[in-house]
Short mmCIF file of C-alpha atoms in Angstrom, two decimals:
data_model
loop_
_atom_site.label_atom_id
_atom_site.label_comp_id
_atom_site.label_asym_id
_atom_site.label_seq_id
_atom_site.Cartn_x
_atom_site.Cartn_y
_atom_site.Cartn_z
CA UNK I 155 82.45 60.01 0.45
CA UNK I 156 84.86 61.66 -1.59
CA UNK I 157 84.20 63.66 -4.60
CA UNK I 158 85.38 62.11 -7.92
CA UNK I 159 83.24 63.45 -10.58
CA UNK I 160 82.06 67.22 -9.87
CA UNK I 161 82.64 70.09 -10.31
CA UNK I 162 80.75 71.42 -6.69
CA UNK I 163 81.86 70.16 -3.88
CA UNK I 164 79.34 70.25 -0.52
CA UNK I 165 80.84 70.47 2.61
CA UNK I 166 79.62 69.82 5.89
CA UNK I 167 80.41 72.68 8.04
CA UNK I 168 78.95 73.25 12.10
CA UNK I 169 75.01 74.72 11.61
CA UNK I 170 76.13 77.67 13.78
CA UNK I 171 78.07 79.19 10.76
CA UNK I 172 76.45 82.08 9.06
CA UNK I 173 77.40 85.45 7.58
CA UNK I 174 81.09 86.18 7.32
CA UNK I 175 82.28 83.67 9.66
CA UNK I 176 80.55 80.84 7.10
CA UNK I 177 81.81 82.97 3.96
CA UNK I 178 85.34 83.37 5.11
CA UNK I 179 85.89 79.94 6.19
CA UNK I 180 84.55 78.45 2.56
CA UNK I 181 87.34 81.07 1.17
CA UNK I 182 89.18 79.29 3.20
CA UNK I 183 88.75 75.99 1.73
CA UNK I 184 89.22 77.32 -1.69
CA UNK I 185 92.78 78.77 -0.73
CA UNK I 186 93.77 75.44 0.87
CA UNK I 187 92.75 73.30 -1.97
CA UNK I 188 94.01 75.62 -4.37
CA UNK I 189 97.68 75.62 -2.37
CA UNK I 190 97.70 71.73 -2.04
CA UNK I 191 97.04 70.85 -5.83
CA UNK I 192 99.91 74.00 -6.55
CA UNK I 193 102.03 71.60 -4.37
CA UNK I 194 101.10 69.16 -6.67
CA UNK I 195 99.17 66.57 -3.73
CA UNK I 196 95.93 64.59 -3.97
CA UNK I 197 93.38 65.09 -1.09
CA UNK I 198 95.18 62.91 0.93
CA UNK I 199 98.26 65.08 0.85
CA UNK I 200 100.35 62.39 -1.31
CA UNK I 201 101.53 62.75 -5.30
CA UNK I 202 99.29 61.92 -7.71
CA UNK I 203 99.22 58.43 -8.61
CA UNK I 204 99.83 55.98 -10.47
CA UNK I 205 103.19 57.22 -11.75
CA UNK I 206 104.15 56.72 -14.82
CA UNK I 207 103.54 57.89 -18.48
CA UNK I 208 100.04 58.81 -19.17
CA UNK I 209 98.42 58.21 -15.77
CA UNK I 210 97.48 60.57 -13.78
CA UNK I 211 101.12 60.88 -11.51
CA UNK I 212 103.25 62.90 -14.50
CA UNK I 213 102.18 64.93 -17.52
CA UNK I 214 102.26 63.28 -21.08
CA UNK I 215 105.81 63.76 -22.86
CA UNK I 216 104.33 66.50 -25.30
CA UNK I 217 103.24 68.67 -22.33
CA UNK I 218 105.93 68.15 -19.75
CA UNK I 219 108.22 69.19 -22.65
CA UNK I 220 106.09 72.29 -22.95
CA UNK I 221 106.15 72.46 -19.45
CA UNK I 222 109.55 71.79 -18.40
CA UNK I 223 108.99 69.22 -16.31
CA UNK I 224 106.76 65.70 -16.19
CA UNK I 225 105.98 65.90 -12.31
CA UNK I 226 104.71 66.63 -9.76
CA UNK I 227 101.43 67.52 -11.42
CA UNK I 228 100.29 70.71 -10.16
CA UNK I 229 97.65 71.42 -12.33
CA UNK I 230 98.43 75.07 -12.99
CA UNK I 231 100.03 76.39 -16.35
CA UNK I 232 98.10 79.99 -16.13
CA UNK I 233 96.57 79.37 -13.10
CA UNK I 234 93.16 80.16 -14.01
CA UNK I 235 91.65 76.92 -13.81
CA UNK I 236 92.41 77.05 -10.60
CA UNK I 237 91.42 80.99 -9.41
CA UNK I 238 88.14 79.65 -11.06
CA UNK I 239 87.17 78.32 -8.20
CA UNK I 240 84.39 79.99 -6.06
CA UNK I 241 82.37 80.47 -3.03
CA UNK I 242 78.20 78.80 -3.68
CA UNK I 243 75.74 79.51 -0.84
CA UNK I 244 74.84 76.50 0.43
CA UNK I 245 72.28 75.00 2.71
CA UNK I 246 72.36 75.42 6.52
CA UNK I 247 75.41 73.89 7.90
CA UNK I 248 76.47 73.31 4.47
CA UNK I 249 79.23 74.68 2.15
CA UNK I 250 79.51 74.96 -1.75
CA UNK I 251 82.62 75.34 -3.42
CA UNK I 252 83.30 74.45 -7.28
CA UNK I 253 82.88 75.80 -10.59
CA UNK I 254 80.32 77.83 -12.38
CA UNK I 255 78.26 75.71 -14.55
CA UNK I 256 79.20 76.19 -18.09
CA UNK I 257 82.34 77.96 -18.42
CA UNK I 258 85.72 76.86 -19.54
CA UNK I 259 86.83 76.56 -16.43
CA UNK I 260 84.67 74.21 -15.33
CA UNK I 261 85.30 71.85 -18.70
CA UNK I 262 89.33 72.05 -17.82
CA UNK I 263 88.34 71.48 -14.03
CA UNK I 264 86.10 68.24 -15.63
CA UNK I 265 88.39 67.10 -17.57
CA UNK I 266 91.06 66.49 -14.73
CA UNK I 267 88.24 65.23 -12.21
CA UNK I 268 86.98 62.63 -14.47
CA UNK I 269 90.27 61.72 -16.66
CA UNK I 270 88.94 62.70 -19.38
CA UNK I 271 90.68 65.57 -21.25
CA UNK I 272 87.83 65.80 -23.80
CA UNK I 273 87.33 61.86 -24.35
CA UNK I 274 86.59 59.53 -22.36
CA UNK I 275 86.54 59.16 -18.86
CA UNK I 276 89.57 57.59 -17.64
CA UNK I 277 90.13 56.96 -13.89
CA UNK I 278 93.89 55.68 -14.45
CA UNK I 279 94.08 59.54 -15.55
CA UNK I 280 91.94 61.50 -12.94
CA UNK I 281 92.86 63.80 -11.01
CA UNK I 282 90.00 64.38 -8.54
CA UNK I 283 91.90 67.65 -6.69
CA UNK I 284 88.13 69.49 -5.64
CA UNK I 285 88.22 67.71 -2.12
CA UNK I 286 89.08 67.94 1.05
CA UNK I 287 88.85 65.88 4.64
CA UNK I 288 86.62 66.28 7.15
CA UNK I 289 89.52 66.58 9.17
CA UNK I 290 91.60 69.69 7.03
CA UNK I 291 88.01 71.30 7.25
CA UNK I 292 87.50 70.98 10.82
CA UNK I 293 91.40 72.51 11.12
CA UNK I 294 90.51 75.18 9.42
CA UNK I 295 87.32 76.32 10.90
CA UNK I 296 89.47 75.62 14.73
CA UNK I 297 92.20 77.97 13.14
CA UNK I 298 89.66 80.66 12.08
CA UNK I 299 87.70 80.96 15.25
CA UNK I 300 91.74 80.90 17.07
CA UNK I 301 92.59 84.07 15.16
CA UNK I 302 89.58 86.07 15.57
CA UNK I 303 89.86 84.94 19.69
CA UNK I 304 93.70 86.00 19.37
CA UNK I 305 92.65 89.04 17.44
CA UNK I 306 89.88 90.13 20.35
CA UNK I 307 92.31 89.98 22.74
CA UNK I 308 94.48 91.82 21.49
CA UNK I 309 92.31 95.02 20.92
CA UNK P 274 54.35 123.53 -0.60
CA UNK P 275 54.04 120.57 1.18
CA UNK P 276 57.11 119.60 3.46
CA UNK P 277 57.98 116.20 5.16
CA UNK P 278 60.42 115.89 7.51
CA UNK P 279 62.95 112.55 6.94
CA UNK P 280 64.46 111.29 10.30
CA UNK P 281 68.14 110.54 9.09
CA UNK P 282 69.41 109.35 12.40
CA UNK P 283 68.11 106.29 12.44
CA UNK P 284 69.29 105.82 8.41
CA UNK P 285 72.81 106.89 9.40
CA UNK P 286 73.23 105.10 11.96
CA UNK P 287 72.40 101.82 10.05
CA UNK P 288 74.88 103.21 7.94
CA UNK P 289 77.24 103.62 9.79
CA UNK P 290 77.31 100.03 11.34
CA UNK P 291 77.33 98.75 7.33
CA UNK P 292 80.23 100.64 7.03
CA UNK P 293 82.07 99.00 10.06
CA UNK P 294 81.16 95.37 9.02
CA UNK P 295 82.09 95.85 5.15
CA UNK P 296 85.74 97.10 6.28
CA UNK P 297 85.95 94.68 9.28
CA UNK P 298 89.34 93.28 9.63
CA UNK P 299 88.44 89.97 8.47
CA UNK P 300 87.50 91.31 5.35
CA UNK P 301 90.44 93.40 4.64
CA UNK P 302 92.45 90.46 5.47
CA UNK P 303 90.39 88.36 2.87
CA UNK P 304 91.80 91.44 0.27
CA UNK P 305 95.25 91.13 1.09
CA UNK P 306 95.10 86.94 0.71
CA UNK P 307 93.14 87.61 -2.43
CA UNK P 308 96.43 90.65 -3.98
CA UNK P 309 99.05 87.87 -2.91
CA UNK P 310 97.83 85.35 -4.67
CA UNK P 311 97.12 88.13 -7.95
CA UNK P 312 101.17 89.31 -7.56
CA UNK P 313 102.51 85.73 -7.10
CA UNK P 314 100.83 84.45 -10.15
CA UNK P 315 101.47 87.51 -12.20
CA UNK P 316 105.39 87.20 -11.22
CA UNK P 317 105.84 83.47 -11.29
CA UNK P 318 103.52 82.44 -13.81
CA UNK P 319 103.75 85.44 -15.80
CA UNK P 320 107.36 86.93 -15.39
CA UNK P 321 105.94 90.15 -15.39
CA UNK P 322 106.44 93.11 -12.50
CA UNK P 323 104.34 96.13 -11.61
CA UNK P 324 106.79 99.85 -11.24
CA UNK P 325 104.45 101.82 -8.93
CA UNK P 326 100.66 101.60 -7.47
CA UNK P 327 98.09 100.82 -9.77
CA UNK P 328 100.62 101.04 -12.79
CA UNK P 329 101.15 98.79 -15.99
CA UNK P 330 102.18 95.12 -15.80
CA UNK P 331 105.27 94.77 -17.90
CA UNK P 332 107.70 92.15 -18.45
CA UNK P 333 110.21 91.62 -15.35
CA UNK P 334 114.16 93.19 -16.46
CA UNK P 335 115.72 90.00 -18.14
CA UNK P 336 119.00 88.58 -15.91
CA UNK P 337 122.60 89.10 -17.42
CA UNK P 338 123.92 85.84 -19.50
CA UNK P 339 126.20 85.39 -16.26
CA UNK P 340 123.80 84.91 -13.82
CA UNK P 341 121.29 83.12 -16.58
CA UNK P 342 124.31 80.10 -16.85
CA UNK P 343 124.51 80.02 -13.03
CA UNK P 344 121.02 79.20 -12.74
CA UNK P 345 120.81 76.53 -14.88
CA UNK P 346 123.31 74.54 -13.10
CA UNK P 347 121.76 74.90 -9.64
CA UNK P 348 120.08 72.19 -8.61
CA UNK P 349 117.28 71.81 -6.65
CA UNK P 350 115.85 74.75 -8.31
CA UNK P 351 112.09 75.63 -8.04
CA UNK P 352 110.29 73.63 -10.87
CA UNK P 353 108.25 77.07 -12.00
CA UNK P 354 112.23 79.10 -12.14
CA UNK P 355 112.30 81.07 -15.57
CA UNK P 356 114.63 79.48 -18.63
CA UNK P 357 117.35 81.78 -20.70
CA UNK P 358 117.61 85.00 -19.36
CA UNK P 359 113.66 85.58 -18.55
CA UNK P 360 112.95 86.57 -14.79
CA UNK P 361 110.03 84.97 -12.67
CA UNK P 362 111.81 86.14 -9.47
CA UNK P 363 111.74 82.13 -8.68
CA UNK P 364 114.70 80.49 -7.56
CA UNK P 365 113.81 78.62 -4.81
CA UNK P 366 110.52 80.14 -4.69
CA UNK P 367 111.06 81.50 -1.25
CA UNK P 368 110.36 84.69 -1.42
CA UNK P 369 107.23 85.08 -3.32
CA UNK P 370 106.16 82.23 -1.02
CA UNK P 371 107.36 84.29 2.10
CA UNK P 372 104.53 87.14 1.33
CA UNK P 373 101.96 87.33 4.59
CA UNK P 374 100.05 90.00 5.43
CA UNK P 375 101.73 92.47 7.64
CA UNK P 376 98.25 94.82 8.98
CA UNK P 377 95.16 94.33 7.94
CA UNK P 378 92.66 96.75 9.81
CA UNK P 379 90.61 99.24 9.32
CA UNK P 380 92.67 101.53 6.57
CA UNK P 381 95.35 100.36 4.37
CA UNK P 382 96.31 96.72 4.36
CA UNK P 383 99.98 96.53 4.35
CA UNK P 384 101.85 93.29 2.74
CA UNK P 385 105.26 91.92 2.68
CA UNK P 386 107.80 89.02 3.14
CA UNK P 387 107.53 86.91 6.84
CA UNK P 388 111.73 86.97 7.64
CA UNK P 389 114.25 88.97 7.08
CA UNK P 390 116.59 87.92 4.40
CA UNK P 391 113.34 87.62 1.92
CA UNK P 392 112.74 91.62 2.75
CA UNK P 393 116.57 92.12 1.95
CA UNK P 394 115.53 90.28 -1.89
CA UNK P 395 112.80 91.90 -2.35
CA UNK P 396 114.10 95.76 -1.57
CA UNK P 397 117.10 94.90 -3.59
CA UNK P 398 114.53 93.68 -6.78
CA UNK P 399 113.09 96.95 -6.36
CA UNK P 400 115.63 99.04 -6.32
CA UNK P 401 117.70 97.08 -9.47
CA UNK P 402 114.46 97.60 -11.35
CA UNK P 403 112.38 94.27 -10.71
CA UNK P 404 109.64 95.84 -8.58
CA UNK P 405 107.24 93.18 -8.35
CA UNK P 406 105.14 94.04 -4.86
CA UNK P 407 102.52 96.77 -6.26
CA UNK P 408 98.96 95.90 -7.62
CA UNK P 409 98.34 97.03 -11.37
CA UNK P 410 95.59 98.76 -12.17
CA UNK P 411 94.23 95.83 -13.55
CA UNK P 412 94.70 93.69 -10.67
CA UNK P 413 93.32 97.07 -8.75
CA UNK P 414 89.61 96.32 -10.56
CA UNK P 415 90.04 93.03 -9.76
CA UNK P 416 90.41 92.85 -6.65
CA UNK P 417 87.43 95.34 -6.26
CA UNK P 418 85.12 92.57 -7.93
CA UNK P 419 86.44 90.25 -5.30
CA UNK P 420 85.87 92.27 -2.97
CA UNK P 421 82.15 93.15 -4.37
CA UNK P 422 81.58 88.99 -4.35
CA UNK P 423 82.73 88.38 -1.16
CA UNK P 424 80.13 91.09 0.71
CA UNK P 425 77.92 89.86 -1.71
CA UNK P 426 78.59 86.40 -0.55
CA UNK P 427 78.21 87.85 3.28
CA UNK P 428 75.16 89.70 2.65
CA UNK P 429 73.43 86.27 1.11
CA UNK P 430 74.49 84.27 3.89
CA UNK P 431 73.48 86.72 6.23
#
Protein backbone atom coordinates (compact mmCIF):
# COMPACT_ATOMS: atom_id res chain seq x y z
CA UNK A 1 0.00 0.00 0.00
CA UNK A 2 1.50 3.15 -0.74
CA UNK A 3 2.30 5.82 1.66
CA UNK A 4 0.17 9.01 1.37
CA UNK A 5 0.11 10.59 4.67
CA UNK A 6 3.52 10.05 6.71
CA UNK A 7 6.19 11.17 7.35
CA UNK A 8 8.05 7.37 8.07
CA UNK A 9 7.98 5.19 5.62
CA UNK A 10 8.45 1.12 6.54
CA UNK A 11 9.94 -0.90 4.14
CA UNK A 12 10.01 -4.44 3.72
CA UNK A 13 13.49 -5.50 3.21
CA UNK A 14 14.86 -9.62 3.11
CA UNK A 15 15.15 -10.73 7.19
CA UNK A 16 18.78 -11.64 6.42
CA UNK A 17 19.75 -7.87 6.41
CA UNK A 18 21.55 -6.64 9.44
CA UNK A 19 24.45 -4.36 10.33
CA UNK A 20 25.93 -2.34 7.51
CA UNK A 21 24.57 -4.27 4.74
CA UNK A 22 20.79 -3.27 6.24
CA UNK A 23 22.13 0.40 7.07
CA UNK A 24 23.68 1.05 3.74
CA UNK A 25 20.96 -0.21 1.68
CA UNK A 26 18.19 2.12 3.69
CA UNK A 27 20.87 5.04 2.72
CA UNK A 28 20.25 3.79 -0.24
CA UNK A 29 16.67 4.35 -0.44
CA UNK A 30 17.00 7.78 0.91
CA UNK A 31 19.46 8.78 -2.02
CA UNK A 32 17.09 7.28 -4.62
CA UNK A 33 14.03 8.96 -3.40
CA UNK A 34 15.77 12.01 -2.78
CA UNK A 35 17.23 11.92 -6.69
CA UNK A 36 13.73 11.00 -8.17
CA UNK A 37 11.64 13.88 -6.46
CA UNK A 38 15.03 16.32 -7.58
CA UNK A 39 13.95 14.97 -11.06
CA UNK A 40 10.79 16.17 -10.22
CA UNK A 41 8.81 12.30 -10.55
CA UNK A 42 6.14 10.72 -8.36
CA UNK A 43 6.85 7.12 -7.08
CA UNK A 44 5.85 5.80 -10.14
CA UNK A 45 8.57 7.62 -12.02
CA UNK A 46 5.93 10.02 -13.92
CA UNK A 47 5.37 14.12 -13.30
CA UNK A 48 3.36 15.07 -10.73
CA UNK A 49 -0.16 15.26 -11.53
CA UNK A 50 -2.83 16.77 -12.19
CA UNK A 51 -1.26 19.61 -14.17
CA UNK A 52 -2.41 22.65 -14.00
CA UNK A 53 -2.55 25.78 -11.69
CA UNK A 54 -2.73 24.95 -8.10
CA UNK A 55 -2.66 21.15 -8.20
CA UNK A 56 -0.12 19.36 -7.34
CA UNK A 57 1.71 19.07 -11.23
CA UNK A 58 3.20 22.98 -11.23
CA UNK A 59 3.92 25.48 -8.47
CA UNK A 60 1.36 28.36 -7.76
CA UNK A 61 2.13 31.61 -9.98
CA UNK A 62 3.59 33.53 -6.84
CA UNK A 63 6.22 30.79 -6.28
CA UNK A 64 7.13 29.66 -9.75
CA UNK A 65 7.79 33.41 -10.27
CA UNK A 66 10.06 33.22 -7.26
CA UNK A 67 11.26 30.20 -8.59
CA UNK A 68 11.77 30.70 -12.13
CA UNK A 69 9.87 28.20 -13.33
CA UNK A 70 6.12 26.51 -12.66
CA UNK A 71 7.27 22.78 -13.39
CA UNK A 72 8.40 20.10 -13.01
CA UNK A 73 7.95 20.22 -9.26
CA UNK A 74 11.00 19.12 -7.66
CA UNK A 75 10.39 19.95 -4.33
CA UNK A 76 13.76 21.48 -3.50
CA UNK A 77 14.36 25.37 -3.15
CA UNK A 78 17.30 24.89 -0.34
CA UNK A 79 17.26 21.44 -0.38
CA UNK A 80 16.91 20.83 3.16
CA UNK A 81 13.62 19.43 3.27
CA UNK A 82 14.87 16.99 1.45
CA UNK A 83 18.63 16.14 3.19
CA UNK A 84 16.12 15.89 6.18
CA UNK A 85 15.50 12.72 5.48
CA UNK A 86 17.02 9.87 7.63
CA UNK A 87 17.88 6.37 8.38
CA UNK A 88 15.15 4.79 11.64
CA UNK A 89 16.07 1.30 12.92
CA UNK A 90 13.45 -0.71 12.19
CA UNK A 91 12.12 -4.12 13.01
CA UNK A 92 13.66 -7.35 11.64
CA UNK A 93 13.37 -7.43 7.97
CA UNK A 94 12.07 -4.05 8.17
CA UNK A 95 13.31 -0.53 7.14
CA UNK A 96 12.48 3.06 8.47
CA UNK A 97 13.08 5.99 6.56
CA UNK A 98 11.27 9.53 7.14
CA UNK A 99 11.45 12.47 9.21
CA UNK A 100 12.18 13.21 12.79
CA UNK A 101 9.09 13.83 14.65
CA UNK A 102 8.71 17.45 15.35
CA UNK A 103 11.00 19.44 13.38
CA UNK A 104 10.45 21.77 10.53
CA UNK A 105 11.36 19.50 8.28
CA UNK A 106 9.00 17.17 8.92
CA UNK A 107 5.97 20.02 8.85
CA UNK A 108 7.38 21.10 5.12
CA UNK A 109 7.73 17.24 4.34
CA UNK A 110 3.72 17.10 5.76
CA UNK A 111 2.64 19.65 4.14
CA UNK A 112 3.55 18.26 0.56
CA UNK A 113 2.46 14.57 1.60
CA UNK A 114 -0.91 15.55 2.65
CA UNK A 115 -1.62 18.82 0.34
CA UNK A 116 -1.83 20.76 2.84
CA UNK A 117 0.68 23.65 3.04
CA UNK A 118 -0.54 24.64 6.54
CA UNK A 119 -4.46 24.26 5.83
CA UNK A 120 -6.20 21.79 4.91
CA UNK A 121 -5.52 18.64 3.50
CA UNK A 122 -5.90 18.68 -0.10
CA UNK A 123 -5.24 15.54 -2.22
CA UNK A 124 -5.70 17.53 -5.68
CA UNK A 125 -2.41 19.20 -4.10
CA UNK A 126 -0.33 16.27 -2.58
CA UNK A 127 2.59 15.38 -3.31
CA UNK A 128 3.18 12.01 -1.60
CA UNK A 129 7.21 11.78 -2.81
CA UNK A 130 8.32 9.46 0.67
CA UNK A 131 7.73 6.12 -1.36
CA UNK A 132 9.09 3.78 -3.22
CA UNK A 133 8.19 0.18 -5.09
CA UNK A 134 8.78 -2.97 -3.98
CA UNK A 135 10.34 -3.38 -7.15
CA UNK A 136 13.08 -0.05 -7.06
CA UNK A 137 13.77 -1.60 -3.50
CA UNK A 138 14.42 -5.01 -4.52
CA UNK A 139 16.85 -3.26 -7.47
CA UNK A 140 18.60 -1.73 -5.14
CA UNK A 141 19.34 -4.29 -2.58
CA UNK A 142 20.34 -6.78 -6.12
CA UNK A 143 22.68 -3.77 -7.06
CA UNK A 144 24.26 -3.55 -3.55
CA UNK A 145 25.01 -7.17 -2.96
CA UNK A 146 26.45 -6.94 -7.15
CA UNK A 147 29.02 -4.37 -6.07
CA UNK A 148 30.28 -5.76 -2.96
CA UNK A 149 30.52 -9.42 -5.14
CA UNK A 150 32.31 -7.25 -7.96
CA UNK A 151 34.31 -5.52 -5.28
CA UNK A 152 35.52 -9.14 -3.64
CA UNK A 153 36.67 -10.17 -6.68
CA UNK A 154 38.51 -7.79 -7.44
CA UNK A 155 40.79 -7.74 -4.27
CA UNK B 1 51.78 -1.34 46.28
CA UNK B 2 49.50 -3.53 44.86
CA UNK B 3 50.00 -4.30 41.02
CA UNK B 4 47.57 -5.96 38.47
CA UNK B 5 48.56 -6.97 35.37
CA UNK B 6 45.90 -5.87 32.28
CA UNK B 7 46.08 -8.35 29.27
CA UNK B 8 45.91 -5.75 26.31
CA UNK B 9 46.09 -8.27 23.55
CA UNK B 10 42.96 -9.40 23.61
CA UNK B 11 41.62 -5.40 23.96
CA UNK B 12 43.73 -4.51 20.93
CA UNK B 13 42.94 -6.86 18.98
CA UNK B 14 39.14 -6.10 19.30
CA UNK B 15 40.39 -2.89 18.44
CA UNK B 16 41.88 -3.38 15.85
CA UNK B 17 39.03 -5.30 13.97
CA UNK B 18 36.66 -1.99 15.04
CA UNK B 19 39.01 -0.11 13.30
CA UNK B 20 38.82 -2.19 10.02
CA UNK B 21 34.94 -2.29 9.94
CA UNK B 22 34.47 1.60 10.79
CA UNK B 23 36.82 2.46 7.64
CA UNK B 24 35.53 -0.47 5.50
CA UNK B 25 35.14 0.53 1.97
CA UNK B 26 31.51 0.59 2.05
CA UNK B 27 31.61 3.13 4.50
CA UNK B 28 34.03 5.42 2.96
CA UNK B 29 32.03 5.12 -0.09
CA UNK B 30 28.83 6.12 1.95
CA UNK B 31 31.25 9.54 2.77
CA UNK B 32 32.03 10.33 -0.61
CA UNK B 33 28.00 9.91 -1.77
CA UNK B 34 27.22 11.89 1.33
CA UNK B 35 30.37 15.23 0.13
CA UNK B 36 28.73 15.02 -3.48
CA UNK B 37 25.59 15.59 -2.62
CA UNK B 38 27.02 18.61 0.18
CA UNK B 39 29.19 20.30 -3.04
CA UNK B 40 26.33 19.91 -5.59
CA UNK B 41 23.85 21.61 -3.43
CA UNK B 42 26.22 24.20 -2.16
CA UNK B 43 27.16 25.06 -6.00
CA UNK B 44 23.79 24.71 -7.64
CA UNK B 45 21.55 25.70 -5.05
CA UNK B 46 23.79 28.05 -3.47
CA UNK B 47 26.14 29.56 -6.22
CA UNK B 48 28.79 29.45 -3.89
CA UNK B 49 32.50 27.62 -4.40
CA UNK B 50 35.06 26.40 -1.90
CA UNK B 51 39.19 27.79 -2.88
CA UNK B 52 41.14 25.03 -1.07
CA UNK B 53 40.47 22.00 1.56
CA UNK B 54 38.45 22.73 4.38
CA UNK B 55 38.37 26.56 3.42
CA UNK B 56 35.47 29.24 3.41
CA UNK B 57 32.37 28.93 1.20
CA UNK B 58 32.16 32.11 -0.78
CA UNK B 59 30.14 33.26 -3.56
CA UNK B 60 31.17 31.59 -7.07
CA UNK B 61 33.23 34.60 -9.51
CA UNK B 62 30.15 36.26 -11.31
CA UNK B 63 30.28 35.55 -15.46
CA UNK B 64 31.18 38.59 -17.81
CA UNK B 65 27.85 40.47 -19.27
CA UNK B 66 28.94 38.59 -22.61
CA UNK B 67 28.64 35.28 -21.64
CA UNK B 68 25.57 36.27 -19.04
CA UNK B 69 23.41 37.38 -22.57
CA UNK B 70 24.53 34.11 -24.22
CA UNK B 71 23.02 32.15 -21.61
CA UNK B 72 19.87 33.49 -21.53
CA UNK B 73 19.15 32.73 -25.03
CA UNK B 74 20.13 29.05 -24.89
CA UNK B 75 17.53 26.95 -24.76
CA UNK B 76 17.10 23.90 -23.23
CA UNK B 77 18.99 25.19 -20.37
CA UNK B 78 18.98 23.40 -16.93
CA UNK B 79 15.88 24.74 -15.00
CA UNK B 80 18.24 25.38 -11.64
CA UNK B 81 21.02 27.62 -14.31
CA UNK B 82 21.84 31.00 -12.39
CA UNK B 83 20.02 34.47 -13.79
CA UNK B 84 22.18 37.88 -14.55
CA UNK B 85 25.62 37.36 -14.18
CA UNK B 86 25.45 34.96 -10.90
CA UNK B 87 27.31 31.50 -11.38
CA UNK B 88 25.77 28.06 -10.21
CA UNK B 89 28.22 26.25 -12.55
CA UNK B 90 24.73 24.87 -14.16
CA UNK B 91 24.25 24.96 -17.70
CA UNK B 92 23.11 21.84 -18.62
CA UNK B 93 23.78 20.49 -15.31
CA UNK B 94 26.18 17.95 -16.61
CA UNK B 95 28.91 18.30 -14.85
CA UNK B 96 27.97 18.62 -11.31
CA UNK B 97 25.75 15.65 -12.24
CA UNK B 98 28.87 13.79 -13.74
CA UNK B 99 30.60 13.66 -10.05
CA UNK B 100 31.14 9.67 -9.00
CA UNK B 101 33.41 8.51 -6.77
CA UNK B 102 36.75 7.73 -8.20
CA UNK B 103 38.48 5.38 -4.92
CA UNK B 104 36.99 4.81 -2.04
CA UNK B 105 39.19 2.43 0.24
CA UNK B 106 40.86 2.35 3.03
CA UNK B 107 42.66 6.07 3.09
CA UNK B 108 41.56 9.02 1.22
CA UNK B 109 38.41 8.87 -0.85
CA UNK B 110 39.11 10.50 -4.07
CA UNK B 111 36.08 12.22 -6.17
CA UNK B 112 35.60 13.59 -9.55
CA UNK B 113 33.66 13.86 -12.90
CA UNK B 114 32.73 10.15 -14.79
CA UNK B 115 34.03 11.35 -18.69
CA UNK B 116 36.31 13.31 -19.96
CA UNK B 117 35.10 16.55 -21.31
CA UNK B 118 33.33 17.20 -17.68
CA UNK B 119 37.13 16.86 -16.11
CA UNK B 120 38.26 19.37 -18.93
CA UNK B 121 35.18 21.97 -17.21
CA UNK B 122 35.89 21.40 -14.14
CA UNK B 123 40.01 21.94 -14.23
CA UNK B 124 39.32 24.92 -16.34
CA UNK B 125 36.63 26.36 -13.34
CA UNK B 126 39.44 25.88 -11.14
CA UNK B 127 41.99 27.34 -12.62
CA UNK B 128 39.74 30.71 -13.88
CA UNK B 129 38.90 30.98 -10.20
CA UNK B 130 35.51 28.94 -9.80
CA UNK B 131 36.94 26.08 -7.71
CA UNK B 132 33.98 24.37 -6.64
CA UNK B 133 35.31 20.49 -5.87
CA UNK B 134 36.79 20.99 -2.14
CA UNK B 135 34.75 20.43 1.13
CA UNK B 136 34.53 23.62 3.47
CA UNK B 137 35.24 23.36 6.73
CA UNK B 138 31.80 23.48 7.43
CA UNK B 139 30.79 20.82 5.20
CA UNK B 140 34.15 19.06 6.80
CA UNK B 141 32.05 18.86 10.43
CA UNK B 142 29.34 17.80 8.63
CA UNK B 143 30.18 15.22 7.07
CA UNK B 144 31.89 13.93 10.34
CA UNK B 145 28.28 13.90 12.01
CA UNK B 146 27.23 11.81 9.08
CA UNK B 147 29.66 9.84 9.38
CA UNK B 148 29.17 9.53 13.41
CA UNK B 149 25.19 8.57 12.47
CA UNK B 150 25.84 6.19 10.07
CA UNK B 151 28.28 3.82 12.52
CA UNK B 152 25.91 4.75 14.92
CA UNK B 153 23.21 3.46 12.72
CA UNK B 154 25.59 0.17 12.09
CA UNK B 155 26.39 -0.35 15.59
CA UNK B 156 22.35 -0.35 16.48
CA UNK B 157 21.57 -2.63 13.83
CA UNK B 158 24.30 -4.74 14.66
Amino acid sequence: MRNRTGTKLRIKVPKELKGIDKVEIGYRIIDFIQERTREGLNVYGRPWSPKNEKSAGKYTKEYAKEKGYSDPVDLEDTGAMLDAIKYFKGKKGEIIVGYKKGTKQERKAEGNIIGSYGRAPNPRKARPFLDILQKDVNKIVKDYFKELEEEESED
Amino acid sequence: MAKSSIETKSVKRYLEKKLKRISSPTIMKRLGRESIKLIKKRTRLQGQGVDRPEGRASKLKKVTEKYAKRRQAIKGKHRKAAKGRDSNLTLTGSMLDSLYIIQASRGPIFIGNNNKLDSIKTAAHHEKGRPYLYLSRKEMVEILKRYDTYVKNIISES
